[in-house]
Amino acid sequence: MIRIHTTSNLSVGTNILLDKNASHHLRNVLKTPLHSQIQLFNDVGQVCEGMIIELSRSIVAVKLIQAIDINTESPLDVTLVQSVSRGDRMDYTLQKCVELGVNKIIPIISSRTVVRLDERKKTSRLRHWAGIVKHATEQSGRVKLATLEKIESLENWANISTAGEIMILDPLAGTSLAKHTLKSASVTIVAGPEGGFAKEELELIKRKKLSTPVSLGPRTLRSETAAVCAMSILQALWGDLA
């Protein structure tokens, strides 16, 4: 069944007008016919099945028929601090990590980050990434959108208070993530850029944050692969990936 995120309150028996982007996606991309049944969900965990009762060039209206009691969110509260990578590589990381259950994403710029963004480009990228997060949430059956924070420098992020356990992905770390003993249900993964974090940056993170370097095995993974691998390990060992 097609799933659409909405910011509206969902109450059985009421009609919901979809926003411009959702309407365009249903009408022009998915070619969804009138009277199709779809599923809507919002930011507070409400999920309803509904029927499209109006489908025009300017309006898509859905009548809510049945509330659905479902929870597909992981028991792990995972934040991803991800160094910005180029183009489709960043899209891939965000898409797959959302599918795997990440709750918050903080894009960062470090000294070896290849991508250089002015304020206009930062705004454009964040808008694009928000779409990636939204569509991955809809496709994967999750009931809450991951939070996408503004792009930070590594130095700024290092000075922000962080709850729970922090793990830096480092191929030279002596302990692998799979053999690590998780101490908290709230976890932050810090993934570096292509070429990894500079030595000074690793020292900065360790000095500012109570963090643990962990590796992902004997092979060096690309920036866009590392976070996805770490999310898979976390969910398989301590989350809900069966």
PDB file of C-alpha atoms in Angstrom:
ATOM      1  CA  MET A   1       0.000   0.000   0.000  1.00  0.00           C
ATOM      2  CA  ILE A   2       1.200   3.510  -0.827  1.00  0.00           C
ATOM      3  CA  ARG A   3       2.280   5.422   2.298  1.00  0.00           C
ATOM      4  CA  ILE A   4       2.330   9.217   2.574  1.00  0.00           C
ATOM      5  CA  HIS A   5       3.641  11.428   5.370  1.00  0.00           C
ATOM      6  CA  THR A   6       1.472  14.354   6.445  1.00  0.00           C
ATOM      7  CA  THR A   7       1.700  17.049   9.101  1.00  0.00           C
ATOM      8  CA  SER A   8      -2.078  16.913   9.673  1.00  0.00           C
ATOM      9  CA  ASN A   9      -3.819  15.405  12.677  1.00  0.00           C
ATOM     10  CA  LEU A  10      -5.348  12.067  11.666  1.00  0.00           C
ATOM     11  CA  SER A  11      -8.882  11.359  12.884  1.00  0.00           C
ATOM     12  CA  VAL A  12     -11.083   8.624  11.405  1.00  0.00           C
ATOM     13  CA  GLY A  13     -14.032  10.012   9.451  1.00  0.00           C
ATOM     14  CA  THR A  14     -12.368  13.293   8.515  1.00  0.00           C
ATOM     15  CA  ASN A  15     -11.022  14.396   5.139  1.00  0.00           C
ATOM     16  CA  ILE A  16      -7.383  15.409   4.661  1.00  0.00           C
ATOM     17  CA  LEU A  17      -6.042  17.644   1.901  1.00  0.00           C
ATOM     18  CA  LEU A  18      -2.540  16.559   0.941  1.00  0.00           C
ATOM     19  CA  ASP A  19       0.180  19.156   0.480  1.00  0.00           C
ATOM     20  CA  LYS A  20       1.538  20.156  -2.919  1.00  0.00           C
ATOM     21  CA  ASN A  21       4.491  17.752  -2.925  1.00  0.00           C
ATOM     22  CA  ALA A  22       2.504  14.717  -1.765  1.00  0.00           C
ATOM     23  CA  SER A  23      -0.265  15.507  -4.253  1.00  0.00           C
ATOM     24  CA  HIS A  24       2.230  15.767  -7.109  1.00  0.00           C
ATOM     25  CA  HIS A  25       3.877  12.486  -6.086  1.00  0.00           C
ATOM     26  CA  LEU A  26       0.573  10.593  -5.987  1.00  0.00           C
ATOM     27  CA  ARG A  27      -0.920  12.135  -9.107  1.00  0.00           C
ATOM     28  CA  ASN A  28       2.041  12.541 -11.468  1.00  0.00           C
ATOM     29  CA  VAL A  29       4.716  10.111 -10.269  1.00  0.00           C
ATOM     30  CA  LEU A  30       2.754   7.131  -8.959  1.00  0.00           C
ATOM     31  CA  LYS A  31      -0.259   7.749 -11.256  1.00  0.00           C
ATOM     32  CA  THR A  32      -2.571   6.779  -8.401  1.00  0.00           C
ATOM     33  CA  PRO A  33      -6.224   6.521  -9.528  1.00  0.00           C
ATOM     34  CA  LEU A  34      -9.258   7.967  -7.755  1.00  0.00           C
ATOM     35  CA  HIS A  35     -10.687   5.795  -4.934  1.00  0.00           C
ATOM     36  CA  SER A  36      -7.333   4.118  -4.289  1.00  0.00           C
ATOM     37  CA  GLN A  37      -6.610   3.208  -0.685  1.00  0.00           C
ATOM     38  CA  ILE A  38      -3.448   4.676   0.826  1.00  0.00           C
ATOM     39  CA  GLN A  39      -1.891   4.908   4.281  1.00  0.00           C
ATOM     40  CA  LEU A  40      -1.130   8.235   5.967  1.00  0.00           C
ATOM     41  CA  PHE A  41       1.113   8.834   8.986  1.00  0.00           C
ATOM     42  CA  ASN A  42       2.264  11.936  10.847  1.00  0.00           C
ATOM     43  CA  ASP A  43       5.005  13.109  13.199  1.00  0.00           C
ATOM     44  CA  VAL A  44       3.266  11.964  16.394  1.00  0.00           C
ATOM     45  CA  GLY A  45       2.909   8.320  15.381  1.00  0.00           C
ATOM     46  CA  GLN A  46      -0.694   8.389  14.139  1.00  0.00           C
ATOM     47  CA  VAL A  47      -1.333   6.014  11.224  1.00  0.00           C
ATOM     48  CA  CYS A  48      -4.572   5.770   9.232  1.00  0.00           C
ATOM     49  CA  GLU A  49      -5.782   4.055   6.106  1.00  0.00           C
ATOM     50  CA  GLY A  50      -7.802   6.231   3.788  1.00  0.00           C
ATOM     51  CA  MET A  51      -9.372   6.489   0.350  1.00  0.00           C
ATOM     52  CA  ILE A  52      -8.671   9.143  -2.262  1.00  0.00           C
ATOM     53  CA  ILE A  53     -12.025  10.879  -2.745  1.00  0.00           C
ATOM     54  CA  GLU A  54     -10.881  13.808  -4.892  1.00  0.00           C
ATOM     55  CA  LEU A  55      -8.077  13.845  -7.431  1.00  0.00           C
ATOM     56  CA  SER A  56      -7.643  16.939  -9.565  1.00  0.00           C
ATOM     57  CA  ARG A  57      -4.819  19.080 -10.880  1.00  0.00           C
ATOM     58  CA  SER A  58      -4.930  21.250  -7.763  1.00  0.00           C
ATOM     59  CA  ILE A  59      -6.328  19.007  -5.002  1.00  0.00           C
ATOM     60  CA  VAL A  60      -5.860  15.496  -3.640  1.00  0.00           C
ATOM     61  CA  ALA A  61      -8.268  14.748  -0.785  1.00  0.00           C
ATOM     62  CA  VAL A  62      -8.258  11.591   1.336  1.00  0.00           C
ATOM     63  CA  LYS A  63     -11.074  10.327   3.574  1.00  0.00           C
ATOM     64  CA  LEU A  64      -9.684   8.596   6.674  1.00  0.00           C
ATOM     65  CA  ILE A  65     -11.321   5.194   7.132  1.00  0.00           C
ATOM     66  CA  GLN A  66      -9.423   3.227   9.757  1.00  0.00           C
ATOM     67  CA  ALA A  67      -6.780   3.915  12.409  1.00  0.00           C
ATOM     68  CA  ILE A  68      -3.836   1.504  12.384  1.00  0.00           C
ATOM     69  CA  ASP A  69      -2.068   0.503  15.598  1.00  0.00           C
ATOM     70  CA  ILE A  70       1.499  -0.161  14.496  1.00  0.00           C
ATOM     71  CA  ASN A  71       4.980   0.584  15.781  1.00  0.00           C
ATOM     72  CA  THR A  72       7.904  -0.063  13.472  1.00  0.00           C
ATOM     73  CA  GLU A  73      10.386   2.141  15.344  1.00  0.00           C
ATOM     74  CA  SER A  74      13.540   0.586  16.787  1.00  0.00           C
ATOM     75  CA  PRO A  75      14.131   0.338  20.555  1.00  0.00           C
ATOM     76  CA  LEU A  76      17.528   1.917  19.841  1.00  0.00           C
ATOM     77  CA  ASP A  77      17.679   5.713  19.643  1.00  0.00           C
ATOM     78  CA  VAL A  78      20.430   6.252  17.057  1.00  0.00           C
ATOM     79  CA  THR A  79      21.893   9.574  15.934  1.00  0.00           C
ATOM     80  CA  LEU A  80      24.140   9.661  12.864  1.00  0.00           C
ATOM     81  CA  VAL A  81      26.806  12.361  12.676  1.00  0.00           C
ATOM     82  CA  GLN A  82      27.809  12.035   9.035  1.00  0.00           C
ATOM     83  CA  SER A  83      30.540  13.907   7.179  1.00  0.00           C
ATOM     84  CA  VAL A  84      29.027  15.272   3.981  1.00  0.00           C
ATOM     85  CA  SER A  85      29.958  13.225   0.920  1.00  0.00           C
ATOM     86  CA  ARG A  86      29.475  13.926  -2.761  1.00  0.00           C
ATOM     87  CA  GLY A  87      26.105  13.833  -4.532  1.00  0.00           C
ATOM     88  CA  ASP A  88      24.471  10.423  -4.691  1.00  0.00           C
ATOM     89  CA  ARG A  89      26.819   9.023  -2.045  1.00  0.00           C
ATOM     90  CA  MET A  90      25.269  11.169   0.685  1.00  0.00           C
ATOM     91  CA  ASP A  91      21.790  10.383  -0.642  1.00  0.00           C
ATOM     92  CA  TYR A  92      22.549   6.662  -0.387  1.00  0.00           C
ATOM     93  CA  THR A  93      23.798   6.940   3.200  1.00  0.00           C
ATOM     94  CA  LEU A  94      20.764   8.906   4.364  1.00  0.00           C
ATOM     95  CA  GLN A  95      18.277   6.685   2.551  1.00  0.00           C
ATOM     96  CA  LYS A  96      19.664   3.408   3.889  1.00  0.00           C
ATOM     97  CA  CYS A  97      20.231   4.659   7.437  1.00  0.00           C
ATOM     98  CA  VAL A  98      16.635   5.912   7.605  1.00  0.00           C
ATOM     99  CA  GLU A  99      15.432   2.518   6.377  1.00  0.00           C
ATOM    100  CA  LEU A 100      17.519   0.921   9.139  1.00  0.00           C
ATOM    101  CA  GLY A 101      15.978   3.111  11.838  1.00  0.00           C
ATOM    102  CA  VAL A 102      18.194   6.150  12.477  1.00  0.00           C
ATOM    103  CA  ASN A 103      16.334   8.830  14.472  1.00  0.00           C
ATOM    104  CA  LYS A 104      18.490  11.915  13.975  1.00  0.00           C
ATOM    105  CA  ILE A 105      20.992  12.960  11.301  1.00  0.00           C
ATOM    106  CA  ILE A 106      23.594  15.697  11.781  1.00  0.00           C
ATOM    107  CA  PRO A 107      25.599  16.449   8.601  1.00  0.00           C
ATOM    108  CA  ILE A 108      29.060  17.836   9.373  1.00  0.00           C
ATOM    109  CA  ILE A 109      31.919  19.439   7.463  1.00  0.00           C
ATOM    110  CA  SER A 110      35.443  18.354   8.423  1.00  0.00           C
ATOM    111  CA  SER A 111      38.891  19.213   7.077  1.00  0.00           C
ATOM    112  CA  ARG A 112      38.887  16.374   4.527  1.00  0.00           C
ATOM    113  CA  THR A 113      35.329  16.898   3.345  1.00  0.00           C
ATOM    114  CA  VAL A 114      35.526  17.182  -0.446  1.00  0.00           C
ATOM    115  CA  VAL A 115      32.215  19.025  -0.809  1.00  0.00           C
ATOM    116  CA  ARG A 116      32.357  22.775  -0.152  1.00  0.00           C
ATOM    117  CA  LEU A 117      29.016  24.463   0.450  1.00  0.00           C
ATOM    118  CA  ASP A 118      28.098  28.125   0.762  1.00  0.00           C
ATOM    119  CA  GLU A 119      24.918  29.085   2.626  1.00  0.00           C
ATOM    120  CA  ARG A 120      22.750  28.894  -0.493  1.00  0.00           C
ATOM    121  CA  LYS A 121      24.022  25.418  -1.329  1.00  0.00           C
ATOM    122  CA  LYS A 122      23.592  24.285   2.279  1.00  0.00           C
ATOM    123  CA  THR A 123      19.934  25.305   2.164  1.00  0.00           C
ATOM    124  CA  SER A 124      19.461  23.518  -1.157  1.00  0.00           C
ATOM    125  CA  ARG A 125      21.159  20.328   0.062  1.00  0.00           C
ATOM    126  CA  LEU A 126      19.131  20.230   3.271  1.00  0.00           C
ATOM    127  CA  ARG A 127      15.906  20.588   1.284  1.00  0.00           C
ATOM    128  CA  HIS A 128      16.996  17.754  -1.011  1.00  0.00           C
ATOM    129  CA  TRP A 129      18.061  15.519   1.895  1.00  0.00           C
ATOM    130  CA  ALA A 130      14.758  16.163   3.678  1.00  0.00           C
ATOM    131  CA  GLY A 131      13.022  14.684   0.638  1.00  0.00           C
ATOM    132  CA  ILE A 132      15.309  11.640   0.769  1.00  0.00           C
ATOM    133  CA  VAL A 133      14.480  11.139   4.464  1.00  0.00           C
ATOM    134  CA  LYS A 134      10.745  11.531   3.858  1.00  0.00           C
ATOM    135  CA  HIS A 135      10.556   9.079   0.962  1.00  0.00           C
ATOM    136  CA  ALA A 136      12.746   6.508   2.752  1.00  0.00           C
ATOM    137  CA  THR A 137      10.441   6.728   5.780  1.00  0.00           C
ATOM    138  CA  GLU A 138       7.360   6.207   3.622  1.00  0.00           C
ATOM    139  CA  GLN A 139       8.895   3.286   1.726  1.00  0.00           C
ATOM    140  CA  SER A 140      10.254   1.463   4.776  1.00  0.00           C
ATOM    141  CA  GLY A 141       7.038   1.453   6.791  1.00  0.00           C
ATOM    142  CA  ARG A 142       8.332   3.640   9.604  1.00  0.00           C
ATOM    143  CA  VAL A 143       5.863   5.809  11.499  1.00  0.00           C
ATOM    144  CA  LYS A 144       8.112   8.756  12.418  1.00  0.00           C
ATOM    145  CA  LEU A 145      10.413  10.937  10.339  1.00  0.00           C
ATOM    146  CA  ALA A 146      14.052  11.105  11.347  1.00  0.00           C
ATOM    147  CA  THR A 147      15.144  14.593  12.396  1.00  0.00           C
ATOM    148  CA  LEU A 148      17.524  16.248   9.935  1.00  0.00           C
ATOM    149  CA  GLU A 149      19.630  18.903  11.661  1.00  0.00           C
ATOM    150  CA  LYS A 150      21.430  21.824  10.016  1.00  0.00           C
ATOM    151  CA  ILE A 151      24.923  21.315   8.611  1.00  0.00           C
ATOM    152  CA  GLU A 152      27.560  21.908  11.293  1.00  0.00           C
ATOM    153  CA  SER A 153      31.329  22.159  11.284  1.00  0.00           C
ATOM    154  CA  LEU A 154      33.022  19.333  13.162  1.00  0.00           C
ATOM    155  CA  GLU A 155      34.289  21.866  15.704  1.00  0.00           C
ATOM    156  CA  ASN A 156      30.792  23.223  16.384  1.00  0.00           C
ATOM    157  CA  TRP A 157      29.316  19.753  16.768  1.00  0.00           C
ATOM    158  CA  ALA A 158      32.100  18.746  19.174  1.00  0.00           C
ATOM    159  CA  ASN A 159      30.991  21.549  21.499  1.00  0.00           C
ATOM    160  CA  ILE A 160      27.314  20.512  21.493  1.00  0.00           C
ATOM    161  CA  SER A 161      26.156  18.361  24.412  1.00  0.00           C
ATOM    162  CA  THR A 162      25.395  14.781  23.327  1.00  0.00           C
ATOM    163  CA  ALA A 163      23.429  12.249  25.378  1.00  0.00           C
ATOM    164  CA  GLY A 164      24.083   8.519  25.424  1.00  0.00           C
ATOM    165  CA  GLU A 165      27.021   6.594  24.017  1.00  0.00           C
ATOM    166  CA  ILE A 166      29.201   8.014  21.230  1.00  0.00           C
ATOM    167  CA  MET A 167      31.113   5.758  18.844  1.00  0.00           C
ATOM    168  CA  ILE A 168      33.591   7.024  16.249  1.00  0.00           C
ATOM    169  CA  LEU A 169      33.970   4.814  13.186  1.00  0.00           C
ATOM    170  CA  ASP A 170      37.727   4.357  12.854  1.00  0.00           C
ATOM    171  CA  PRO A 171      39.314   1.552  10.768  1.00  0.00           C
ATOM    172  CA  LEU A 172      42.393   1.675  13.038  1.00  0.00           C
ATOM    173  CA  ALA A 173      40.433   1.204  16.271  1.00  0.00           C
ATOM    174  CA  GLY A 174      41.403  -1.790  18.374  1.00  0.00           C
ATOM    175  CA  THR A 175      37.793  -2.781  19.132  1.00  0.00           C
ATOM    176  CA  SER A 176      35.220  -3.752  16.525  1.00  0.00           C
ATOM    177  CA  LEU A 177      31.644  -2.527  16.839  1.00  0.00           C
ATOM    178  CA  ALA A 178      30.355  -6.110  16.761  1.00  0.00           C
ATOM    179  CA  LYS A 179      32.421  -6.968  19.860  1.00  0.00           C
ATOM    180  CA  HIS A 180      31.660  -3.748  21.708  1.00  0.00           C
ATOM    181  CA  THR A 181      29.470  -3.855  24.818  1.00  0.00           C
ATOM    182  CA  LEU A 182      26.696  -1.320  24.376  1.00  0.00           C
ATOM    183  CA  LYS A 183      26.055   0.656  27.552  1.00  0.00           C
ATOM    184  CA  SER A 184      23.060   2.748  26.488  1.00  0.00           C
ATOM    185  CA  ALA A 185      19.953   2.515  24.301  1.00  0.00           C
ATOM    186  CA  SER A 186      20.860   5.988  23.027  1.00  0.00           C
ATOM    187  CA  VAL A 187      23.754   5.833  20.556  1.00  0.00           C
ATOM    188  CA  THR A 188      25.574   8.348  18.361  1.00  0.00           C
ATOM    189  CA  ILE A 189      27.596   7.101  15.380  1.00  0.00           C
ATOM    190  CA  VAL A 190      30.251   9.472  14.030  1.00  0.00           C
ATOM    191  CA  ALA A 191      31.232   8.706  10.419  1.00  0.00           C
ATOM    192  CA  GLY A 192      34.111  10.494   8.722  1.00  0.00           C
ATOM    193  CA  PRO A 193      34.630  11.739   5.161  1.00  0.00           C
ATOM    194  CA  GLU A 194      36.453  10.099   2.279  1.00  0.00           C
ATOM    195  CA  GLY A 195      39.982   9.745   3.631  1.00  0.00           C
ATOM    196  CA  GLY A 196      38.755   9.661   7.226  1.00  0.00           C
ATOM    197  CA  PHE A 197      39.087  12.202  10.006  1.00  0.00           C
ATOM    198  CA  ALA A 198      42.428  13.938  10.478  1.00  0.00           C
ATOM    199  CA  LYS A 199      44.377  12.907  13.581  1.00  0.00           C
ATOM    200  CA  GLU A 200      43.728  16.309  15.159  1.00  0.00           C
ATOM    201  CA  GLU A 201      39.978  15.904  14.592  1.00  0.00           C
ATOM    202  CA  LEU A 202      39.900  12.491  16.253  1.00  0.00           C
ATOM    203  CA  GLU A 203      41.751  13.975  19.205  1.00  0.00           C
ATOM    204  CA  LEU A 204      39.269  16.875  19.325  1.00  0.00           C
ATOM    205  CA  ILE A 205      36.282  14.520  19.420  1.00  0.00           C
ATOM    206  CA  LYS A 206      37.886  12.377  22.123  1.00  0.00           C
ATOM    207  CA  ARG A 207      38.756  15.471  24.157  1.00  0.00           C
ATOM    208  CA  LYS A 208      35.320  17.083  23.883  1.00  0.00           C
ATOM    209  CA  LYS A 209      33.174  13.937  23.960  1.00  0.00           C
ATOM    210  CA  LEU A 210      33.231  10.769  26.039  1.00  0.00           C
ATOM    211  CA  SER A 211      33.555   8.576  22.954  1.00  0.00           C
ATOM    212  CA  THR A 212      34.780   5.142  21.873  1.00  0.00           C
ATOM    213  CA  PRO A 213      36.578   4.449  18.566  1.00  0.00           C
ATOM    214  CA  VAL A 214      35.274   1.270  16.901  1.00  0.00           C
ATOM    215  CA  SER A 215      36.139  -0.484  13.655  1.00  0.00           C
ATOM    216  CA  LEU A 216      33.870  -2.324  11.225  1.00  0.00           C
ATOM    217  CA  GLY A 217      36.189  -5.231  10.488  1.00  0.00           C
ATOM    218  CA  PRO A 218      39.423  -5.790   8.568  1.00  0.00           C
ATOM    219  CA  ARG A 219      38.448  -3.898   5.403  1.00  0.00           C
ATOM    220  CA  THR A 220      38.306  -0.138   4.882  1.00  0.00           C
ATOM    221  CA  LEU A 221      34.809   0.929   3.849  1.00  0.00           C
ATOM    222  CA  ARG A 222      33.833   3.946   1.798  1.00  0.00           C
ATOM    223  CA  SER A 223      32.306   6.891   3.629  1.00  0.00           C
ATOM    224  CA  GLU A 224      28.831   6.164   2.242  1.00  0.00           C
ATOM    225  CA  THR A 225      29.058   2.493   3.248  1.00  0.00           C
ATOM    226  CA  ALA A 226      30.456   2.791   6.776  1.00  0.00           C
ATOM    227  CA  ALA A 227      27.407   4.337   8.450  1.00  0.00           C
ATOM    228  CA  VAL A 228      25.057   1.851   6.768  1.00  0.00           C
ATOM    229  CA  CYS A 229      27.225  -1.041   7.963  1.00  0.00           C
ATOM    230  CA  ALA A 230      27.329   0.372  11.508  1.00  0.00           C
ATOM    231  CA  MET A 231      23.547   0.818  11.570  1.00  0.00           C
ATOM    232  CA  SER A 232      23.084  -2.784  10.426  1.00  0.00           C
ATOM    233  CA  ILE A 233      25.365  -4.108  13.174  1.00  0.00           C
ATOM    234  CA  LEU A 234      23.680  -2.005  15.867  1.00  0.00           C
ATOM    235  CA  GLN A 235      20.191  -3.074  14.858  1.00  0.00           C
ATOM    236  CA  ALA A 236      21.141  -6.743  14.479  1.00  0.00           C
ATOM    237  CA  LEU A 237      22.852  -6.992  17.876  1.00  0.00           C
ATOM    238  CA  TRP A 238      20.844  -4.575  20.032  1.00  0.00           C
ATOM    239  CA  GLY A 239      17.883  -3.376  17.976  1.00  0.00           C
ATOM    240  CA  ASP A 240      15.129  -5.057  15.984  1.00  0.00           C
ATOM    241  CA  LEU A 241      16.867  -6.277  12.810  1.00  0.00           C
ATOM    242  CA  ALA A 242      16.193 -10.005  12.761  1.00  0.00           C
TER     243      ALA A 242
END
